[in-house]
Amino acid sequence: MRLPYVFLSLSLVACTTSDFSRLGQAVSYQCLEGQSFSVDYHEGKSMVNYLNETQVMYLEDSASGVKYKSYDGNSLLFTKGDEAMLTWGNDTLTGCRVED
């Protein structure tokens, strides 16, 4: 009976490994509606820059991909592979991908 739990745990780790390969890097994202933002990834947190403002966001549990949340809870960053979604106050940026 333990085998399914081990398999599930390994599957979840495999889904997020590529997201953590960006630790120590600055990554720029371009979104569908023309907006862009950048993220400096650090262990346990990220520094997100959008509209010439920077917020520190902290790593939170996520079922799939990686989730960061600002201390005040008004901003969220979700990433999975090369895709991202950013909520910054009242703005929500969707369809965002790592710029080449």
XYZ file of C-alpha atoms in Angstrom:
100
model
C 0.000 0.000 0.000
C 2.907 2.423 0.457
C 3.997 2.287 -3.178
C 1.225 4.615 -4.527
C 2.150 7.287 -1.975
C 5.825 7.135 -2.904
C 4.947 7.371 -6.609
C 2.654 10.366 -5.997
C 5.347 12.188 -4.011
C 7.928 11.643 -6.739
C 5.489 12.858 -9.401
C 4.835 16.109 -7.547
C 8.550 16.780 -7.127
C 9.144 16.140 -10.824
C 6.544 18.748 -11.805
C 8.299 21.573 -9.971
C 11.991 20.775 -10.434
C 12.350 22.971 -13.543
C 10.862 25.965 -11.707
C 13.522 25.785 -9.020
C 16.344 25.647 -11.590
C 16.028 29.444 -11.847
C 17.270 30.111 -8.306
C 19.764 32.973 -8.325
C 18.610 34.164 -11.758
C 16.712 37.173 -13.054
C 13.946 36.137 -15.457
C 11.822 38.407 -17.669
C 8.269 37.468 -18.634
C 6.195 38.795 -21.548
C 2.397 38.547 -21.269
C -0.367 38.188 -23.871
C -1.664 41.738 -23.532
C 1.820 43.282 -23.922
C 2.695 43.701 -20.256
C 6.005 42.487 -18.901
C 7.613 41.938 -15.516
C 10.819 40.485 -14.142
C 11.580 38.175 -11.241
C 14.776 37.589 -9.291
C 14.454 34.126 -7.789
C 16.021 33.343 -4.407
C 15.617 30.414 -2.057
C 12.199 30.731 -0.422
C 11.363 34.102 -1.976
C 11.345 36.155 -5.162
C 11.739 39.849 -5.926
C 9.140 40.816 -8.528
C 9.435 44.049 -10.517
C 6.375 45.393 -12.341
C 5.650 48.993 -13.376
C 8.939 50.141 -11.780
C 7.880 48.807 -8.371
C 9.448 45.858 -6.576
C 7.782 43.519 -4.123
C 9.269 40.661 -2.175
C 7.101 37.548 -2.399
C 7.475 34.446 -0.313
C 7.193 30.829 -1.400
C 3.924 29.113 -0.483
C 2.577 25.599 -0.873
C 1.130 24.867 -4.297
C -0.507 21.754 -5.722
C 1.204 22.267 -9.078
C 4.001 24.618 -10.098
C 5.327 27.276 -7.752
C 3.400 29.976 -5.880
C 4.762 33.168 -4.316
C 2.708 35.608 -2.245
C 3.492 39.127 -1.038
C 3.579 39.756 2.695
C 0.378 41.838 2.533
C -1.348 39.203 0.384
C -2.222 41.675 -2.397
C 0.143 40.171 -4.967
C 0.628 36.591 -6.169
C 2.970 34.958 -8.656
C 2.268 31.493 -10.033
C 4.844 29.795 -12.248
C 5.075 26.433 -13.927
C 7.901 25.784 -16.338
C 8.199 28.806 -18.649
C 4.680 30.093 -17.913
C 3.559 32.559 -15.252
C 0.564 34.490 -13.980
C 0.971 37.612 -11.851
C -1.662 39.316 -9.716
C -0.427 42.751 -8.632
C -3.048 44.655 -6.663
C -5.984 45.017 -9.078
C -3.990 43.911 -12.154
C -3.872 40.286 -13.293
C -1.353 39.381 -15.979
C -2.082 36.095 -17.728
C -0.503 34.145 -20.552
C 2.968 35.223 -19.475
C 6.027 33.349 -20.770
C 9.762 33.608 -20.232
C 11.247 36.025 -22.783
C 13.817 34.462 -25.088
